[in-house]
């Protein structure tokens, strides 16, 4: 079968990512039931452990990215897969909150570290003008893999047994081992030498880069609109049938899988990325407004408006991902790509940690006006990315190619 994925290390990395995301789909579908019914924890205990581990994992991305810049990313990326595999294999052996918290934190460190280190690896195995496209491939296969894994988990969920839930966790562990083996096929790459005078943790001192990372995190609230708020909005505020939610989620996943790579075309350079982010903000405004008016109308009208709203938000999601990828790579010096990827993920993640509270308050408690306010905020953040990008370009001490390529 012919694919658009380049041959060589990039294709190997893409296949490895697909394998792990299938495993992650299995894990996400059954983990809460595993931890409550097999490990024996309460829902509150699991939620607390996941919140703590997520925060620790966020903090780990920056130092691990910096280590990848010093020692080379391939070996460290393999190690992050091994760390996650070990955590998965040990989960069935623990039946205490302390053990659960330890293992879920280890897994989160491996996951967040892998995000930063994989960014450094992408920067080394692909040309500067192709990195965003490579990230587009990875995002497409990630969504596909998660969907396949979640669907495959249906059998274990239907059986509702200790063995079935345990098998989902162990299968996720095997996926990380398989990915580690595939990653070993990628030739090791040497770190880029640091130029004289380069400061440690320079990414954290890069104010325009940090500002753009934070803004991208706010615009990324739209990801959680579809996954978190839309189900509750559909069920409690609209007359649309509940089964329609599954159709909307399938549409969202299918659009990302089919069009994410195409959305990266033309996004070459930070200014083009800012244009894509601006478009994502306006599409988010349109999508939120349409979803707001799905309440208080008949079921057919509500279903139609929900579909249009999801399509608008998903289109914005494509532009957001492409723009954020290009910003994160294009404004980072070559010798510190891992550190900068870790910083971008940290800032983005800290902002998005507030999204459940913010989205619930705006969209579910305030209702229709809250949806419009959310859309306006996302649009304003999109507008702000261009002047911030120009500021960032003025402060670069290294050449940034193709900074003026427009995006239609």
PDB file of N, CA and C in Angstrom, residues 53 128 151 227 231 315 369:
ATOM      1  N   UNK A  53      -0.322  12.867  39.161  1.00  0.00           N
ATOM      2  CA  UNK A  53       0.619  12.324  38.170  1.00  0.00           C
ATOM      3  C   UNK A  53       0.684  13.208  36.933  1.00  0.00           C
ATOM      4  N   UNK A 128      13.977  20.968   8.318  1.00  0.00           N
ATOM      5  CA  UNK A 128      13.181  22.009   8.971  1.00  0.00           C
ATOM      6  C   UNK A 128      11.840  22.268   8.295  1.00  0.00           C
ATOM      7  N   UNK A 151     -12.110   0.945  20.212  1.00  0.00           N
ATOM      8  CA  UNK A 151     -13.100   0.010  19.665  1.00  0.00           C
ATOM      9  C   UNK A 151     -12.767  -1.426  20.052  1.00  0.00           C
ATOM     10  N   UNK A 227     -14.411  16.698  23.425  1.00  0.00           N
ATOM     11  CA  UNK A 227     -14.281  15.474  24.222  1.00  0.00           C
ATOM     12  C   UNK A 227     -14.948  15.571  25.588  1.00  0.00           C
ATOM     13  N   UNK A 231     -20.446  16.142  25.067  1.00  0.00           N
ATOM     14  CA  UNK A 231     -21.351  15.071  25.507  1.00  0.00           C
ATOM     15  C   UNK A 231     -22.372  15.549  26.530  1.00  0.00           C
ATOM     16  N   UNK A 315     -12.277  21.691  12.088  1.00  0.00           N
ATOM     17  CA  UNK A 315     -11.478  22.429  11.103  1.00  0.00           C
ATOM     18  C   UNK A 315     -10.511  23.374  11.799  1.00  0.00           C
ATOM     19  N   UNK A 369     -24.833  32.137  26.453  1.00  0.00           N
ATOM     20  CA  UNK A 369     -23.875  33.255  26.462  1.00  0.00           C
ATOM     21  C   UNK A 369     -22.441  32.790  26.739  1.00  0.00           C
TER      22      UNK A 369
END
